[in-house]
Short mmCIF file of C-alpha atoms in Angstrom, two decimals:
data_model
loop_
_atom_site.label_atom_id
_atom_site.label_comp_id
_atom_site.label_asym_id
_atom_site.label_seq_id
_atom_site.Cartn_x
_atom_site.Cartn_y
_atom_site.Cartn_z
CA MET A 1 0.00 0.00 0.00
CA ALA A 2 1.41 3.32 -1.05
CA PHE A 3 0.17 5.24 1.93
CA GLY A 4 0.46 2.73 4.73
CA VAL A 5 2.02 3.58 8.08
CA LYS A 6 3.71 1.39 10.65
CA LEU A 7 3.70 2.37 14.27
CA LEU A 8 5.28 0.60 17.21
CA VAL A 9 3.35 0.98 20.45
CA TRP A 10 4.17 -0.38 23.85
CA GLY A 11 3.37 0.06 27.49
CA GLU A 12 3.47 -1.53 30.91
CA ARG A 13 -0.22 -2.36 31.09
CA ALA A 14 -3.20 -2.41 28.77
CA CYS A 15 -6.92 -3.11 28.97
CA PHE A 16 -8.85 -3.69 25.75
CA THR A 17 -12.11 -4.47 27.45
CA ARG A 18 -14.27 -7.30 26.17
CA PRO A 19 -17.78 -5.94 25.73
CA GLU A 20 -19.27 -9.06 27.34
CA MET A 21 -17.17 -8.56 30.47
CA LYS A 22 -17.14 -4.84 30.98
CA VAL A 23 -18.45 -4.48 34.52
CA GLU A 24 -15.50 -6.27 35.99
CA ARG A 25 -13.35 -5.56 32.98
CA VAL A 26 -11.51 -8.37 31.26
CA SER A 27 -9.15 -7.47 28.47
CA TYR A 28 -8.93 -9.16 25.10
CA ASP A 29 -5.66 -11.02 24.55
CA VAL A 30 -4.44 -8.38 22.13
CA ILE A 31 -5.17 -4.84 21.03
CA THR A 32 -8.40 -4.44 19.03
CA PRO A 33 -8.44 -2.64 15.67
CA SER A 34 -10.67 -0.08 17.32
CA ALA A 35 -8.13 0.69 20.06
CA ALA A 36 -5.34 0.77 17.48
CA ARG A 37 -7.33 3.29 15.47
CA GLY A 38 -7.71 5.40 18.62
CA ILE A 39 -3.94 5.47 19.06
CA LEU A 40 -3.40 6.63 15.47
CA GLU A 41 -6.10 9.25 15.88
CA ALA A 42 -4.39 10.54 19.02
CA ILE A 43 -1.42 11.35 16.81
CA HIS A 44 -3.20 12.67 13.74
CA TRP A 45 -6.80 12.73 12.62
CA LYS A 46 -9.09 15.04 10.69
CA PRO A 47 -12.72 14.49 9.70
CA ALA A 48 -11.40 14.20 6.15
CA ILE A 49 -9.74 10.85 6.84
CA ARG A 50 -10.54 7.48 8.35
CA TRP A 51 -7.88 5.09 9.59
CA HIS A 52 -8.05 1.42 8.65
CA ILE A 53 -6.00 -1.12 10.54
CA ASP A 54 -4.44 -3.74 8.25
CA ARG A 55 -2.27 -5.87 10.47
CA ILE A 56 -1.31 -6.18 14.11
CA HIS A 57 1.98 -7.77 15.10
CA VAL A 58 2.16 -9.12 18.63
CA LEU A 59 5.72 -8.70 19.88
CA LYS A 60 5.49 -9.74 23.54
CA PRO A 61 3.89 -12.75 25.26
CA ILE A 62 0.26 -12.38 26.34
CA ARG A 63 0.12 -12.09 30.13
CA PHE A 64 -2.56 -10.92 32.54
CA GLU A 65 -2.78 -9.27 35.94
CA SER A 66 -5.72 -8.34 38.17
CA ILE A 67 -6.33 -4.93 39.70
CA ARG A 68 -9.28 -4.02 41.92
CA ARG A 69 -10.24 -0.40 42.36
CA ASN A 70 -12.95 1.73 43.92
CA GLU A 71 -15.02 3.17 41.12
CA VAL A 72 -18.14 5.25 40.76
CA GLY A 73 -21.24 3.60 39.34
CA GLY A 74 -23.41 6.42 38.09
CA LYS A 75 -23.22 8.94 35.32
CA LEU A 76 -24.13 12.57 35.33
CA SER A 77 -27.59 13.38 34.07
CA PRO A 78 -27.91 16.31 31.69
CA ALA A 79 -31.27 17.22 33.19
CA SER A 80 -29.71 17.97 36.57
CA VAL A 81 -27.05 20.07 34.84
CA ALA A 82 -29.73 22.00 32.96
CA LYS A 83 -31.47 22.62 36.26
CA ALA A 84 -28.30 23.87 37.89
CA MET A 85 -27.62 26.09 34.90
CA LYS A 86 -31.02 27.65 35.28
CA ALA A 87 -30.44 28.20 38.97
CA GLY A 88 -27.00 29.61 38.21
CA SER A 89 -25.38 27.61 40.97
CA THR A 90 -23.37 24.45 41.27
CA ALA A 91 -24.87 23.71 44.66
CA GLY A 92 -26.21 20.20 44.95
CA LEU A 93 -24.68 19.16 41.66
CA ALA A 94 -22.19 16.56 42.77
CA THR A 95 -21.76 12.85 42.98
CA TYR A 96 -20.92 11.58 46.43
CA VAL A 97 -18.34 8.93 45.93
CA ASP A 98 -19.26 7.16 49.17
CA GLU A 99 -22.87 6.72 48.09
CA ASP A 100 -22.14 5.42 44.63
CA ARG A 101 -19.09 3.28 45.24
CA GLN A 102 -18.43 0.06 43.40
CA GLN A 103 -15.38 -2.11 43.81
CA ARG A 104 -14.45 -3.52 40.47
CA ALA A 105 -11.68 -5.79 39.40
CA ALA A 106 -9.98 -5.47 36.06
CA THR A 107 -8.04 -8.22 34.38
CA VAL A 108 -5.49 -6.33 32.35
CA LEU A 109 -2.57 -7.16 30.10
CA ARG A 110 1.02 -6.78 31.24
CA ASP A 111 3.99 -5.50 29.28
CA VAL A 112 2.58 -5.23 25.77
CA HIS A 113 4.32 -4.35 22.53
CA TYR A 114 2.62 -4.18 19.14
CA LEU A 115 3.35 -3.12 15.62
CA ILE A 116 0.30 -1.55 14.00
CA GLU A 117 0.11 -1.47 10.22
CA ALA A 118 -2.56 0.84 8.90
CA HIS A 119 -3.63 3.09 6.10
CA PHE A 120 -6.29 5.74 5.76
CA GLN A 121 -8.95 6.69 3.28
CA LEU A 122 -10.37 10.07 2.51
CA THR A 123 -13.96 10.40 3.63
CA GLY A 124 -16.89 12.31 2.21
CA ARG A 125 -15.88 15.27 4.32
CA ALA A 126 -12.57 15.73 2.53
CA GLY A 127 -12.23 19.17 1.00
CA PRO A 128 -10.41 20.12 -2.21
CA ASP A 129 -7.12 20.69 -0.39
CA ASP A 130 -7.15 17.33 1.41
CA SER A 131 -4.73 15.01 -0.28
CA VAL A 132 -3.50 11.64 0.86
CA GLY A 133 0.09 12.86 0.75
CA LYS A 134 -0.59 15.78 3.03
CA HIS A 135 -2.17 13.72 5.81
CA LEU A 136 0.43 10.99 5.47
CA ASP A 137 3.20 13.57 5.83
CA ILE A 138 1.58 15.10 8.88
CA PHE A 139 1.20 11.71 10.53
CA ASN A 140 4.73 10.57 9.81
CA ARG A 141 6.23 13.86 10.90
CA ARG A 142 4.32 13.82 14.17
CA ALA A 143 5.00 10.17 14.93
CA ARG A 144 8.69 10.62 14.18
CA LYS A 145 8.93 13.58 16.56
CA GLY A 146 6.77 12.03 19.25
CA GLN A 147 4.11 14.66 18.77
CA CYS A 148 0.51 13.92 19.52
CA PHE A 149 -2.85 15.58 19.89
CA HIS A 150 -3.26 13.91 23.24
CA ALA A 151 -1.26 11.13 24.88
CA PRO A 152 -2.40 7.86 23.29
CA CYS A 153 -3.41 5.06 25.61
CA LEU A 154 -3.68 1.29 25.63
CA GLY A 155 -7.41 0.81 25.95
CA VAL A 156 -7.97 3.01 28.99
CA ARG A 157 -6.40 6.33 29.85
CA GLU A 158 -4.53 5.18 32.96
CA PHE A 159 -2.35 3.01 30.73
CA PRO A 160 -0.40 5.42 28.53
CA ALA A 161 1.10 4.16 25.29
CA SER A 162 4.62 4.93 24.13
CA PHE A 163 4.99 5.03 20.38
CA GLU A 164 7.58 5.20 17.66
CA LEU A 165 7.33 5.32 13.91
CA LEU A 166 8.73 2.33 12.06
CA GLU A 167 10.31 4.00 9.05
CA GLU A 168 9.42 2.78 5.59
CA GLY A 169 11.60 -0.10 4.57
CA ALA A 170 12.71 -0.85 8.13
CA LEU A 171 12.26 -4.44 9.25
CA PRO A 172 9.63 -5.10 11.90
CA PRO A 173 11.17 -6.24 15.18
CA ALA A 174 11.10 -9.96 15.86
CA PRO A 175 8.64 -11.21 18.49
CA ALA A 176 10.21 -11.72 21.91
CA ALA A 177 10.85 -15.21 23.21
CA GLY A 178 7.74 -16.86 24.58
CA VAL A 179 5.23 -15.37 22.14
CA GLU A 180 2.79 -18.02 21.08
CA LEU A 181 2.97 -17.40 17.36
CA ASP A 182 -0.15 -19.21 16.17
CA LYS A 183 -3.33 -18.81 18.12
CA ASP A 184 -7.02 -18.56 17.48
CA LEU A 185 -8.19 -15.56 19.49
CA GLY A 186 -11.87 -16.10 18.83
CA TRP A 187 -14.38 -13.42 17.99
CA MET A 188 -13.08 -9.97 18.69
CA LEU A 189 -14.41 -6.45 18.39
CA HIS A 190 -13.35 -4.88 15.10
CA ASP A 191 -14.80 -1.43 15.63
CA ILE A 192 -17.99 0.41 16.42
CA ASP A 193 -20.08 1.75 13.56
CA PHE A 194 -20.84 5.28 14.68
CA ASP A 195 -22.84 6.00 11.51
CA ASP A 196 -25.20 3.19 12.34
CA GLY A 197 -26.30 3.83 15.89
CA MET A 198 -23.00 2.59 17.38
CA THR A 199 -23.33 -1.00 16.21
CA PRO A 200 -20.36 -3.11 17.22
CA HIS A 201 -18.75 -5.18 14.47
CA PHE A 202 -16.82 -8.37 15.19
CA PHE A 203 -14.30 -10.51 13.35
CA ARG A 204 -12.54 -13.79 13.90
CA ALA A 205 -9.04 -12.92 15.08
CA CYS A 206 -6.35 -15.45 14.26
CA MET A 207 -2.72 -14.95 15.04
CA LYS A 208 -0.49 -16.54 12.40
CA ASN A 209 3.22 -16.31 12.90
CA GLY A 210 2.64 -13.51 15.42
CA VAL A 211 0.58 -11.42 13.02
CA ILE A 212 -3.16 -10.80 13.02
CA GLU A 213 -4.62 -9.91 9.63
CA VAL A 214 -7.46 -7.47 10.15
CA PRO A 215 -10.17 -7.81 7.52
CA PRO A 216 -11.33 -4.61 5.82
CA TRP A 217 -13.99 -2.67 7.71
CA GLN A 218 -16.68 -3.35 5.13
CA GLY A 219 -15.42 -6.88 4.45
CA ALA A 220 -17.65 -9.95 4.50
CA GLU A 221 -15.73 -11.43 7.46
CA VAL A 222 -16.85 -8.57 9.68
CA LYS A 223 -20.18 -9.26 11.35
CA ALA A 224 -22.36 -6.71 13.02
CA MET B 1 -10.44 31.39 30.22
CA THR B 2 -7.72 30.85 27.66
CA ALA B 3 -6.49 27.33 27.45
CA ILE B 4 -2.84 26.38 27.89
CA ALA B 5 -0.75 26.59 24.73
CA HIS B 6 1.91 23.98 25.49
CA ARG B 7 2.03 20.26 25.90
CA TYR B 8 3.47 19.05 29.22
CA GLU B 9 4.70 15.85 30.72
CA PHE B 10 5.66 15.40 34.32
CA VAL B 11 7.49 13.00 36.58
CA TYR B 12 6.16 13.06 40.11
CA LEU B 13 8.05 11.46 42.99
CA PHE B 14 6.50 10.92 46.38
CA ASP B 15 7.33 8.69 49.30
CA VAL B 16 5.72 6.99 52.22
CA THR B 17 7.22 6.23 55.61
CA ASN B 18 5.51 3.68 57.86
CA GLY B 19 2.22 3.90 56.08
CA ASN B 20 -0.02 2.45 53.43
CA PRO B 21 -0.16 4.72 50.37
CA ASN B 22 -2.94 2.81 48.57
CA GLY B 23 -4.72 -0.27 49.89
CA ASP B 24 -5.68 -3.16 47.63
CA PRO B 25 -9.34 -4.13 48.13
CA ASP B 26 -8.50 -7.53 46.62
CA ALA B 27 -5.86 -8.28 49.23
CA GLY B 28 -7.48 -7.21 52.50
CA ASN B 29 -6.21 -3.65 52.15
CA LEU B 30 -2.56 -4.61 51.91
CA PRO B 31 -0.52 -2.01 50.03
CA ARG B 32 -0.88 -2.63 46.29
CA LEU B 33 1.92 -4.72 44.86
CA ASP B 34 2.93 -5.63 41.36
CA PRO B 35 3.11 -9.41 41.80
CA GLU B 36 5.81 -9.79 39.15
CA THR B 37 8.29 -7.29 40.49
CA ASN B 38 7.19 -6.77 44.11
CA ARG B 39 7.15 -3.07 43.45
CA GLY B 40 4.42 -1.04 45.10
CA LEU B 41 1.62 0.53 43.09
CA VAL B 42 -0.56 3.57 43.59
CA THR B 43 -3.42 3.86 41.10
CA ASP B 44 -4.05 6.94 39.02
CA VAL B 45 -7.45 7.39 40.62
CA ALA B 46 -5.95 7.44 44.12
CA LEU B 47 -3.79 10.40 43.11
CA LYS B 48 -6.66 12.14 41.32
CA ARG B 49 -8.77 11.82 44.45
CA LYS B 50 -6.13 13.71 46.43
CA ILE B 51 -5.85 16.41 43.76
CA ARG B 52 -9.60 16.92 43.93
CA ASN B 53 -9.53 17.06 47.71
CA PHE B 54 -6.74 19.62 47.67
CA VAL B 55 -8.61 21.86 45.24
CA THR B 56 -11.74 21.58 47.37
CA LEU B 57 -9.79 22.78 50.40
CA ASP B 58 -7.80 25.42 48.57
CA LYS B 59 -10.57 27.02 46.54
CA ASP B 60 -13.39 26.19 48.93
CA GLY B 61 -15.80 25.69 46.05
CA GLY B 62 -15.21 29.22 44.72
CA PRO B 63 -16.66 30.13 41.34
CA GLY B 64 -15.21 27.89 38.65
CA TYR B 65 -13.60 25.56 41.16
CA ALA B 66 -16.44 23.35 42.25
CA ILE B 67 -15.64 19.63 42.39
CA TYR B 68 -18.09 17.20 40.89
CA MET B 69 -16.76 13.91 42.30
CA GLN B 70 -16.98 14.56 45.99
CA GLU B 71 -15.87 12.65 49.02
CA LYS B 72 -18.56 13.01 51.57
CA ALA B 73 -16.40 13.90 54.51
CA VAL B 74 -15.04 16.95 52.76
CA LEU B 75 -18.37 17.88 51.35
CA ASN B 76 -20.50 18.00 54.43
CA PHE B 77 -19.66 21.52 55.43
CA GLN B 78 -19.84 22.64 51.84
CA HIS B 79 -23.24 21.07 51.63
CA GLU B 80 -24.36 23.13 54.55
CA LYS B 81 -23.15 26.29 52.91
CA ALA B 82 -25.03 25.47 49.78
CA TRP B 83 -28.10 24.82 51.85
CA LYS B 84 -27.95 28.27 53.28
CA ALA B 85 -27.20 30.01 50.02
CA LEU B 86 -29.74 28.37 47.77
CA ASP B 87 -32.24 25.71 48.46
CA ILE B 88 -31.76 23.32 45.58
CA PRO B 89 -32.43 19.66 46.17
CA ALA B 90 -30.08 17.21 44.49
CA ASP B 91 -31.69 15.92 41.35
CA ALA B 92 -32.99 12.37 41.14
CA LYS B 93 -31.60 10.26 38.33
CA ASP B 94 -34.79 10.20 36.29
CA GLY B 95 -33.61 13.01 34.03
CA TYR B 96 -31.37 10.44 32.44
CA LYS B 97 -34.01 9.34 29.97
CA LYS B 98 -34.33 12.75 28.42
CA LEU B 99 -31.09 13.04 26.54
CA PRO B 100 -30.84 16.34 24.76
CA LYS B 101 -30.97 15.32 21.10
CA ASP B 102 -30.08 18.86 20.17
CA GLU B 103 -26.31 19.03 19.78
CA ALA B 104 -26.04 22.72 20.55
CA LYS B 105 -27.90 22.22 23.79
CA ALA B 106 -25.72 19.27 24.73
CA ARG B 107 -22.62 21.27 24.00
CA GLU B 108 -23.88 24.11 26.14
CA ILE B 109 -24.33 21.70 29.04
CA THR B 110 -20.85 20.26 28.60
CA GLY B 111 -19.37 23.75 28.38
CA TRP B 112 -21.08 24.83 31.53
CA MET B 113 -19.83 21.79 33.42
CA CYS B 114 -16.28 22.50 32.26
CA ALA B 115 -16.47 26.14 33.24
CA ASN B 116 -17.78 25.45 36.72
CA PHE B 117 -16.09 22.23 37.80
CA PHE B 118 -12.34 21.98 38.12
CA ASP B 119 -12.29 18.20 38.00
CA VAL B 120 -14.44 18.02 34.87
CA ARG B 121 -12.20 20.57 33.16
CA THR B 122 -9.03 18.74 34.22
CA PHE B 123 -9.75 15.02 34.18
CA GLY B 124 -12.93 14.95 32.13
CA ALA B 125 -16.16 13.24 33.08
CA VAL B 126 -18.68 10.89 31.64
CA MET B 127 -21.82 12.84 30.94
CA THR B 128 -24.75 11.39 29.16
CA THR B 129 -24.99 14.23 26.69
CA GLY B 130 -24.96 12.16 23.54
CA VAL B 131 -22.28 14.28 21.93
CA ASN B 132 -18.79 12.89 21.59
CA ALA B 133 -19.96 9.54 22.99
CA GLY B 134 -21.28 11.42 25.98
CA GLN B 135 -18.02 12.25 27.63
CA VAL B 136 -15.53 15.01 28.18
CA ARG B 137 -11.94 13.94 27.84
CA GLY B 138 -9.83 16.03 30.15
CA PRO B 139 -6.33 17.19 29.25
CA VAL B 140 -4.63 15.70 32.31
CA GLN B 141 -3.82 12.01 32.29
CA LEU B 142 -1.96 10.06 34.96
CA GLY B 143 -0.47 6.59 34.87
CA PHE B 144 -0.08 4.22 37.79
CA ALA B 145 2.65 5.22 40.22
CA THR B 146 5.23 2.50 40.76
CA SER B 147 7.82 2.28 43.51
CA VAL B 148 11.40 2.72 42.39
CA GLU B 149 12.47 -0.47 44.18
CA PRO B 150 10.57 -3.49 45.48
CA VAL B 151 8.74 -2.75 48.73
CA LEU B 152 8.08 -4.96 51.73
CA PRO B 153 4.66 -4.65 53.37
CA LEU B 154 4.63 -5.33 57.10
CA GLU B 155 1.66 -6.46 59.08
CA ILE B 156 1.42 -4.75 62.42
CA SER B 157 -0.96 -6.15 65.00
CA ILE B 158 -2.60 -3.65 67.28
CA THR B 159 -4.98 -3.95 70.21
CA ARG B 160 -8.03 -1.98 71.10
CA MET B 161 -9.00 -1.57 74.75
CA ALA B 162 -12.70 -1.67 74.01
CA VAL B 163 -15.27 -3.75 72.16
CA THR B 164 -18.14 -2.72 69.94
CA THR B 165 -21.04 -4.81 71.19
CA ALA B 166 -22.29 -6.04 74.52
CA GLU B 167 -22.17 -9.66 73.28
CA GLU B 168 -18.50 -9.31 72.59
CA ALA B 169 -17.90 -7.99 76.06
CA GLU B 170 -19.76 -10.94 77.55
CA LYS B 171 -17.77 -13.41 75.53
CA GLN B 172 -14.56 -11.94 76.78
CA SER B 173 -15.98 -11.79 80.31
CA GLY B 174 -15.08 -8.19 80.76
CA ASP B 175 -11.61 -8.29 79.28
CA ASN B 176 -12.81 -6.06 76.44
CA ARG B 177 -9.85 -6.29 74.18
CA THR B 178 -9.82 -6.76 70.42
CA MET B 179 -7.00 -7.16 68.02
CA GLY B 180 -6.65 -5.29 64.78
CA ARG B 181 -4.23 -5.14 61.91
CA LYS B 182 -2.39 -2.44 60.10
CA HIS B 183 -0.45 -2.86 56.93
CA ILE B 184 2.44 -0.54 56.40
CA LEU B 185 5.45 -0.07 54.21
CA PRO B 186 8.53 0.91 56.20
CA TYR B 187 9.55 3.02 53.24
CA GLY B 188 8.70 3.40 49.56
CA LEU B 189 9.61 5.97 46.95
CA TYR B 190 7.03 6.11 44.16
CA ARG B 191 7.27 7.50 40.68
CA ALA B 192 4.27 8.60 38.64
CA HIS B 193 4.12 9.86 35.07
CA GLY B 194 1.60 12.42 33.88
CA PHE B 195 0.55 14.01 30.61
CA VAL B 196 -1.14 17.32 29.85
CA SER B 197 -2.53 17.75 26.33
CA ALA B 198 -2.87 21.34 25.13
CA LYS B 199 -5.30 20.29 22.44
CA LEU B 200 -7.73 18.67 24.83
CA ALA B 201 -7.29 21.68 27.12
CA GLU B 202 -8.60 23.86 24.31
CA ARG B 203 -11.84 21.94 24.42
CA THR B 204 -12.38 22.09 28.16
CA GLY B 205 -10.87 25.52 28.82
CA PHE B 206 -8.11 24.20 31.11
CA SER B 207 -6.04 27.38 31.62
CA ASP B 208 -2.56 28.30 32.81
CA ASP B 209 -4.06 29.16 36.20
CA ASP B 210 -5.53 25.67 36.34
CA LEU B 211 -2.15 24.22 35.47
CA GLN B 212 -0.49 26.16 38.29
CA LEU B 213 -3.19 24.90 40.62
CA LEU B 214 -2.49 21.35 39.47
CA TRP B 215 1.20 21.75 40.31
CA GLN B 216 0.24 23.26 43.68
CA ALA B 217 -2.05 20.32 44.33
CA LEU B 218 0.65 17.78 43.50
CA ILE B 219 3.16 19.54 45.74
CA ASN B 220 0.85 20.02 48.72
CA MET B 221 -1.84 17.39 48.55
CA PHE B 222 -0.30 14.94 51.01
CA GLU B 223 -0.11 17.71 53.60
CA HIS B 224 -3.90 17.64 53.74
CA ASP B 225 -4.35 13.91 53.52
CA ARG B 226 -3.01 12.81 56.87
CA SER B 227 -4.60 9.77 58.41
CA ALA B 228 -3.82 6.80 60.59
CA ALA B 229 -3.42 4.57 57.55
CA ARG B 230 -1.19 6.74 55.42
CA GLY B 231 1.71 7.27 57.79
CA GLU B 232 4.02 9.98 56.55
CA MET B 233 3.59 10.72 52.89
CA ALA B 234 5.35 13.53 51.11
CA ALA B 235 5.80 14.87 47.62
CA ARG B 236 9.51 14.82 46.87
CA LYS B 237 10.03 15.98 43.30
CA LEU B 238 7.88 17.39 40.55
CA ILE B 239 9.76 17.58 37.29
CA VAL B 240 7.82 19.23 34.48
CA PHE B 241 8.71 19.09 30.80
CA GLU B 242 7.31 21.89 28.71
CA HIS B 243 7.16 21.56 24.94
CA ASP B 244 7.30 24.93 23.18
CA ASN B 245 4.55 23.70 20.93
CA ALA B 246 1.00 22.47 21.50
CA MET B 247 1.59 19.12 19.76
CA GLY B 248 4.90 18.58 21.51
CA ASN B 249 8.47 18.20 20.32
CA ALA B 250 9.57 14.82 21.59
CA PRO B 251 8.17 11.43 22.54
CA ALA B 252 7.05 11.35 26.14
CA HIS B 253 8.98 8.17 26.96
CA ARG B 254 12.24 9.79 25.92
CA LEU B 255 11.63 12.68 28.31
CA PHE B 256 10.77 10.33 31.16
CA ASP B 257 14.03 8.48 30.50
CA THR B 258 16.02 11.62 31.29
CA VAL B 259 14.93 11.38 34.93
CA GLN B 260 17.01 8.75 36.70
CA VAL B 261 16.37 7.71 40.26
CA THR B 262 19.21 5.69 41.77
CA ARG B 263 20.48 4.71 45.18
CA ALA B 264 22.71 7.38 46.69
CA LYS B 265 25.21 4.79 47.94
CA PRO B 266 25.03 1.85 45.57
CA GLU B 267 27.79 0.05 47.46
CA GLU B 268 25.53 -0.28 50.51
CA ASP B 269 22.84 -2.76 49.68
CA GLY B 270 20.61 -2.35 52.73
CA PRO B 271 16.96 -1.45 52.36
CA ALA B 272 16.16 2.21 51.68
CA ARG B 273 14.52 3.93 54.61
CA SER B 274 14.46 7.56 53.61
CA PHE B 275 14.58 9.87 50.61
CA ALA B 276 18.21 10.59 51.44
CA ASP B 277 18.96 7.03 50.29
CA TYR B 278 18.11 8.05 46.73
CA THR B 279 19.55 10.44 44.19
CA VAL B 280 17.39 12.01 41.49
CA LYS B 281 19.17 13.19 38.39
CA VAL B 282 17.65 15.03 35.44
CA ASP B 283 19.82 14.81 32.36
CA ALA B 284 18.96 18.24 30.94
CA GLU B 285 21.66 17.83 28.28
CA ALA B 286 19.79 14.93 26.72
CA LEU B 287 16.61 16.93 26.23
CA PRO B 288 15.53 17.34 22.63
CA GLN B 289 15.21 20.80 21.14
CA GLY B 290 12.07 22.66 21.96
CA VAL B 291 11.60 21.02 25.35
CA SER B 292 12.45 22.73 28.60
CA VAL B 293 12.47 21.22 32.04
CA ARG B 294 11.47 22.80 35.32
CA GLU B 295 11.74 21.40 38.82
CA TYR B 296 8.96 22.59 41.03
CA LEU B 297 10.02 20.81 44.15
#
C-alpha cells in the first residue's frame, strides 16, 4: 500500500475491554483494531480521513494481571445540569463517591508491545485541499517527533502508550521469546459503527506467525 | 479562560514512611503490589482523588472551582453552605431518559460543566450528553505510580481496649480487648508519570491558572491527607517538561528516561529507609530541542 504507516506501540499495562465482560473488565488477549485506530487518531486525525488497521503484530507474550479499584457507578444526568444552569449555581450538583461506590476488578494485560500497520482513506468530508500525501506527511512527521494531539493510551487512559514510527523499509522487530505465534483468538471487536447507531462489528481474530490480519472494515468477514 | 498553549509531561516522585499509600481491596487492604516485580503501586485514581480534595480545600468551592466527584467527609460543610445560600435539592436520576438530542444544547451543558467544575475541566467526566460519545476527555492524564524499588509490606498487629457490642464484652468476660491489623510499608519511593494535552485543554478551557493549581495540588496534597493509615507521605520531586509547541516536540517516553532515580550509595545494599537514600538526576543535556524542564520541588 502506497500510503500505509507502521507504528510501534508499547506500554506496561493495557486493557482492551471485552464488551461481554465490561463491569469487571476483562481485556482481550491483544489490542483491538478499534483501540489501534484510537492510538493513530491521538497522533493525527481530521474528519477528512478514516484510519483502517491492516495488520497487528504481537511482539510480547500475552500475560494478565488483576487490579481491583474503587469506582463510581453512576453517570451525570444532563437534566440535573440544565437545572443547575437555570439556577445559576453548582450547589447540589455533585456525585458523592461514598454513596455510589463500586469495587471492580480489572483483568489487564502486562507489558505489551505491538506493531500496527494501517492506512487511511479520505472520507466524504474531505475538502479540495485534502490530499492523501498531506495527511500521510503530517502523521509521519508527528509520529517521528513524538508529537501527539493527546497522549495515546492502551485501551484506557490510565495506561499510557509509548509510540515510535517504524520507518518505511525498516524491518519489523522480531517477536520476543515466549510469544505463542499461532493462536485462534476467537471473535473480537473490530470497531464500532458510529454511523449506524453505534453498532459493534466483530471478526474472527487469528494470530499466524505472530501477526493478526485485520479484515477490511466493510469486508464480508466482519459481522455486526 | 484561555487554554494552555503547550504540551506538558511530568514526573512526580512521592514517598511513604511507615504507612499504606494505597490499599488493595483484593488483598485485604494490603498495600498494592505488582506481583511480578514486588514493586508497590498507587493507582491513578488514588492520586486524582487527592488532587480533587486539595482543590476543594484550597478554593473552597469558589466560582469555577467546584468539584463534581466529591468525598462526603469533605463535602459536608460545603453542603451546609449550599443549603444556606440556595435551596436546591439534588436531582434524582430520572432526568437520564431525556437526553438532549439537540447538539447545541448538549454542548452548552458540557461547556457549563467544564467552566464550573475543576475536575471536569481537568480530568474529564462521563456525561450522558450524547455528543462525543457522551463524555468530556480532560487534558490531564496520569499513569499508575510504581515504587522505584521493590517494597516490603509489614503487618502490624494492634490492640483496642474496648469492644463494639455487649455480646463481645460478655464473651470476653469483661476483658474487652480486640486485636486489629495495620499494613504498612517501612519506606517506599514512588514515581508517577503524567501528561497534559494542550489540544484537549482547548476543548475544556483548562487554563494556565488551572495548570499552576495542578502543580500546587501535587506539591501540597499529602499535607492535607493525613490519616492513621497513610503514615508519613510527602511529595519529593515534581519535574515538568514543557514543549514549546501544542503538539509537543519529543516522545514522552524519551523525556521520562532523562529522569534517573538511583540509590545514593550503591555500594551499601541495605533497604532504603528515607529519601536521602536516593539520588534524582535530570539529564537536561539529553533533552531534545524545543523542550524545557522545570523542577517545582
